[in-house]
Coordinates of N, CA and C in Angstrom, one line a residue:
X1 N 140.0 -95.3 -120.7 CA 140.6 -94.2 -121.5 C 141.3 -93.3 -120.5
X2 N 142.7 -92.9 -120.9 CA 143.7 -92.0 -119.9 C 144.1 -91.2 -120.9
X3 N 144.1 -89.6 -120.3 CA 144.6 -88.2 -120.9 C 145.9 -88.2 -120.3
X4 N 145.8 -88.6 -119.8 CA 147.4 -88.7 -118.8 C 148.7 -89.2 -119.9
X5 N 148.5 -90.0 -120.9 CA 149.2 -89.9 -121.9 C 148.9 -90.1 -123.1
X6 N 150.1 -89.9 -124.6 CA 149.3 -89.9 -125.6 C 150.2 -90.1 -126.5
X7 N 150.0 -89.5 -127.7 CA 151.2 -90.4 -128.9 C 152.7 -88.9 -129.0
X8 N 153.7 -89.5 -128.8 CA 154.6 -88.5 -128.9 C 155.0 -87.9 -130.3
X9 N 155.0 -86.3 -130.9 CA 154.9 -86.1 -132.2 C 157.0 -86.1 -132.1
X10 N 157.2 -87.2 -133.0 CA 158.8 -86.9 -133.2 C 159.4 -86.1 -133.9
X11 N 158.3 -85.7 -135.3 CA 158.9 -84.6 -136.6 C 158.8 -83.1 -135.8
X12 N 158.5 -83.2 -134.9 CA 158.3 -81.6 -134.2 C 159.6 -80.7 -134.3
X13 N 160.1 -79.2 -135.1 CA 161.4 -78.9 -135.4 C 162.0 -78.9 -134.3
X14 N 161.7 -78.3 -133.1 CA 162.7 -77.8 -132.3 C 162.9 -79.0 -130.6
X15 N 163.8 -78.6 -130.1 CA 164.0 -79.6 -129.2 C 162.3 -79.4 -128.1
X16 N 161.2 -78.5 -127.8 CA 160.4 -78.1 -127.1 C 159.2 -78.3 -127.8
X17 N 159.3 -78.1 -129.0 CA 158.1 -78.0 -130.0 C 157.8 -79.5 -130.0
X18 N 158.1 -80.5 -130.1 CA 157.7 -82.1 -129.7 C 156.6 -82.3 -128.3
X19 N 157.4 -82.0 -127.4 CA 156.5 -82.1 -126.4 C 155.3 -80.5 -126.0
X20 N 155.5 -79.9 -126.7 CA 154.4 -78.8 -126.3 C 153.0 -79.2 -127.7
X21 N 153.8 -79.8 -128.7 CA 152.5 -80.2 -129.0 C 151.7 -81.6 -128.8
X22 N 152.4 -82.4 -128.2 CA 152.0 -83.4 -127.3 C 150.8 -83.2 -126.6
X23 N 151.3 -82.1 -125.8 CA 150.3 -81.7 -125.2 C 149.2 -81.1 -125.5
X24 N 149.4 -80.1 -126.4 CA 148.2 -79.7 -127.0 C 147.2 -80.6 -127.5
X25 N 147.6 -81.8 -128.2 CA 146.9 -82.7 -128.6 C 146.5 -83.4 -127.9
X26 N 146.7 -84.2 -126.8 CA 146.5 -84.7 -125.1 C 144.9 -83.8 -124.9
X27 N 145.2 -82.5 -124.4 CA 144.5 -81.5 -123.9 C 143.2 -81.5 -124.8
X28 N 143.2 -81.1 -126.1 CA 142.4 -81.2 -127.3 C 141.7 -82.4 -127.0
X29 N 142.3 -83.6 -127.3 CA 141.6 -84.7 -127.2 C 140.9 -85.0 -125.9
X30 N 141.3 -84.4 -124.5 CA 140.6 -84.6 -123.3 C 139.1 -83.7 -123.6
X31 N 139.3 -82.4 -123.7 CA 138.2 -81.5 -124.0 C 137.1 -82.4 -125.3
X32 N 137.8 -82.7 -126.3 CA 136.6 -83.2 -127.0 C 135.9 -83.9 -126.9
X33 N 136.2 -85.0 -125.5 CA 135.4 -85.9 -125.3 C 134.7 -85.4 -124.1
X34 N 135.3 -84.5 -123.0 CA 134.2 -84.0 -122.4 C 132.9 -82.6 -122.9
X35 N 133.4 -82.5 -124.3 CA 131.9 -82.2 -124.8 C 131.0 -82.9 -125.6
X36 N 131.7 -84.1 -125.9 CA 130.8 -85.3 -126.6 C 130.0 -86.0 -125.3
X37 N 130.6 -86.6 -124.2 CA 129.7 -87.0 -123.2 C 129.5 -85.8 -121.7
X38 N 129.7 -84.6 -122.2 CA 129.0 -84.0 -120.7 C 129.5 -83.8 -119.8
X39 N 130.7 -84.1 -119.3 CA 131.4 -84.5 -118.4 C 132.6 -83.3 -118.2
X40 N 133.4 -83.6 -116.7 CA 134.7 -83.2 -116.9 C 135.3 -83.5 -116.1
X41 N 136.8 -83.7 -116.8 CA 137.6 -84.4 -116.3 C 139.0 -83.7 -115.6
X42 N 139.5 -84.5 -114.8 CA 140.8 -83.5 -114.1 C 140.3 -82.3 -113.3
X43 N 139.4 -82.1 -112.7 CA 138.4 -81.2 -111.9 C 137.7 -81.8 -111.0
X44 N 137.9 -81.3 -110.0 CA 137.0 -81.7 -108.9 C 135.4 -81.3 -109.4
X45 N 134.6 -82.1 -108.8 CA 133.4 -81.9 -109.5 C 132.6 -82.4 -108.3
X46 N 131.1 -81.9 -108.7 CA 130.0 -82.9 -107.8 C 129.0 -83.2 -108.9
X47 N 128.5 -84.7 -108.7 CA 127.6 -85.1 -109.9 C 126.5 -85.8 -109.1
X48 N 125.4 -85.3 -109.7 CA 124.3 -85.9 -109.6 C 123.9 -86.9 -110.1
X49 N 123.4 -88.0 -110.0 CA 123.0 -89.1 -110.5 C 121.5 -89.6 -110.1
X50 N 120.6 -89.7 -111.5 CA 119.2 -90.6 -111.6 C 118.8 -90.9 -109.8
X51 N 119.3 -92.0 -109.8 CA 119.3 -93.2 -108.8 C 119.8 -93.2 -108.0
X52 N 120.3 -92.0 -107.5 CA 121.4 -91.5 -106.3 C 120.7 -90.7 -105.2
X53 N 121.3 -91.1 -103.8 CA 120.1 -90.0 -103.2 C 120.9 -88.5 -103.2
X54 N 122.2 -89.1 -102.8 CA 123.2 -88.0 -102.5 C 124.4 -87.5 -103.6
X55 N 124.4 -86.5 -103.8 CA 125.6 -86.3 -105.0 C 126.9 -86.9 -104.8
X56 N 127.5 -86.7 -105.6 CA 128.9 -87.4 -105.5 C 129.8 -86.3 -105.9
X57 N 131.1 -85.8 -104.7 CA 132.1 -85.3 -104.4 C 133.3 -86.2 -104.9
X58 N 134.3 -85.1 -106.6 CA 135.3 -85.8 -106.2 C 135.7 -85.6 -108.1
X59 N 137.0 -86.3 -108.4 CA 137.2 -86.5 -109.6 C 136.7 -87.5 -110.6
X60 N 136.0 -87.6 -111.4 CA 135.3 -88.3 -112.5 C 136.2 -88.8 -113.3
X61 N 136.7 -90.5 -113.0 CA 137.1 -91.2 -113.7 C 136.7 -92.1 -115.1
X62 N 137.4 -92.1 -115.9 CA 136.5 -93.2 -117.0 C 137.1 -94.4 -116.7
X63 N 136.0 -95.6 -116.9 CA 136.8 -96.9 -116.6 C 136.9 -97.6 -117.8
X64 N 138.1 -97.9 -118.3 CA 138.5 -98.8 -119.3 C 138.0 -100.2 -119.1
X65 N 137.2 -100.8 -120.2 CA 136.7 -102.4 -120.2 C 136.8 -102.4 -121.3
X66 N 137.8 -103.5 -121.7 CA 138.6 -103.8 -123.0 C 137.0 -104.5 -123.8
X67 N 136.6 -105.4 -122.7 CA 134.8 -106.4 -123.4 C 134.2 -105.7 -123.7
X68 N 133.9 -103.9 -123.4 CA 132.7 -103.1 -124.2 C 133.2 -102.6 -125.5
X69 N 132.2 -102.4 -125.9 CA 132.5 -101.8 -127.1 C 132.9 -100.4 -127.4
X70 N 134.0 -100.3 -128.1 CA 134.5 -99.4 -128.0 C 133.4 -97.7 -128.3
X71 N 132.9 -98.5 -129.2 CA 131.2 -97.3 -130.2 C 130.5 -96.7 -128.9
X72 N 130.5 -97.5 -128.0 CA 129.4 -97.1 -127.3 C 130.0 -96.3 -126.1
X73 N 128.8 -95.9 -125.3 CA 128.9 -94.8 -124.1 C 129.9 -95.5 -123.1
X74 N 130.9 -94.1 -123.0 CA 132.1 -94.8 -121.6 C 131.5 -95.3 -120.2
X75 N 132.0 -95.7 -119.6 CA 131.4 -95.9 -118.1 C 132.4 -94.8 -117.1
X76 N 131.8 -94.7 -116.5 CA 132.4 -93.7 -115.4 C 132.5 -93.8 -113.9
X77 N 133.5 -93.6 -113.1 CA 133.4 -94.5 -111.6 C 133.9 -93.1 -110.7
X78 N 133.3 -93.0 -109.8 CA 133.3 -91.7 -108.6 C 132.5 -92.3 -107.4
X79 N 133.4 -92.4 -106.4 CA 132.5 -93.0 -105.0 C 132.5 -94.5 -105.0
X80 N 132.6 -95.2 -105.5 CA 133.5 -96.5 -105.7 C 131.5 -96.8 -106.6
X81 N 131.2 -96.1 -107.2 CA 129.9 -96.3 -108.3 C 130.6 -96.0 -109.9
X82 N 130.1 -97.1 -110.8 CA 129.7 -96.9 -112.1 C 128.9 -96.7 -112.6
X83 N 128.9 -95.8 -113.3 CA 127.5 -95.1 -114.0 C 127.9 -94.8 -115.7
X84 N 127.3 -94.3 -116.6 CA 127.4 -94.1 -117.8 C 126.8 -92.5 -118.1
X85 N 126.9 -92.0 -118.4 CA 126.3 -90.6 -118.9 C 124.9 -90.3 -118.8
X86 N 124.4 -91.4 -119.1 CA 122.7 -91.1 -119.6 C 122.1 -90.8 -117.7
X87 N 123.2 -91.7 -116.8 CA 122.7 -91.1 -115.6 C 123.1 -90.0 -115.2
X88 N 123.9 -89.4 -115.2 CA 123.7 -88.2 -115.0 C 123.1 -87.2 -115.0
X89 N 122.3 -86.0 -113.9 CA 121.3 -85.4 -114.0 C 122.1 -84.4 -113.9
X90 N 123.2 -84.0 -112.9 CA 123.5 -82.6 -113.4 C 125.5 -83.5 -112.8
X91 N 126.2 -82.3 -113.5 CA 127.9 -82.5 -113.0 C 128.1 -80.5 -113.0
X92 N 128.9 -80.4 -111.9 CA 129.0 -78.7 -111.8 C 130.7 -79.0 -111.2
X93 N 131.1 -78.3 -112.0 CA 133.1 -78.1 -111.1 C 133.3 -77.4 -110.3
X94 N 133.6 -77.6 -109.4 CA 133.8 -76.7 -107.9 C 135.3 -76.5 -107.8
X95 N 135.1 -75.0 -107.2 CA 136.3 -74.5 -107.1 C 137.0 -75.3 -106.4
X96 N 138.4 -74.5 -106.5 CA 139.7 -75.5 -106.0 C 139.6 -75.0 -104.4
X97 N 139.0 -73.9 -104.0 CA 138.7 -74.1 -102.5 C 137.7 -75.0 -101.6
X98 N 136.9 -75.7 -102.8 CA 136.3 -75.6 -101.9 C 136.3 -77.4 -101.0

């Protein structure tokens, strides 16, 4: 799944009003899934994981697999590991310094 693009609204009146609500809806739809699984996305982050010794530095990808089912929990890839939500024990966003 990619927030990176999304459905273009064409009835939008004005030549700007198309693409600003594009966006909004893009944005909307990214946030609502990172409050349904926990997560965030487009932020540098560090996550902890169950079965991990060490956390994981970096951006939290979802990985698209056309064979899962769509119903069920996304999979997620950071540090060249896949994991699913239920492992994660803690995710915290770290500033842009650091």
């Amino acid at each position: 799944m990619s927030f990176d693009q999304g459905n273009f609204n064409f009835e939008a009146n004005g030549p700007e009003d198309g693409y600003r609500k594009w966006r909004e809806e893009l944005v909307a739809a990214r946030l609502s899934f990172e409050r349904r699984w926990g997560v965030i996305l487009s932020r540098r982050v560090e996550v902890v994981l169950e079965d991990h010794e060490k956390p994981l530095v970096g951006l939290l990808r979802v990985v698209s697999d056309s064979k899962k089912e769509r119903n069920g929990p996304p999979e997620f890839m950071m540090g060249g590991l896949r994991f699913q939500p239920g492992s994660i024990r803690s995710i915290v966003q770290l500033d842009e310094a650091e």
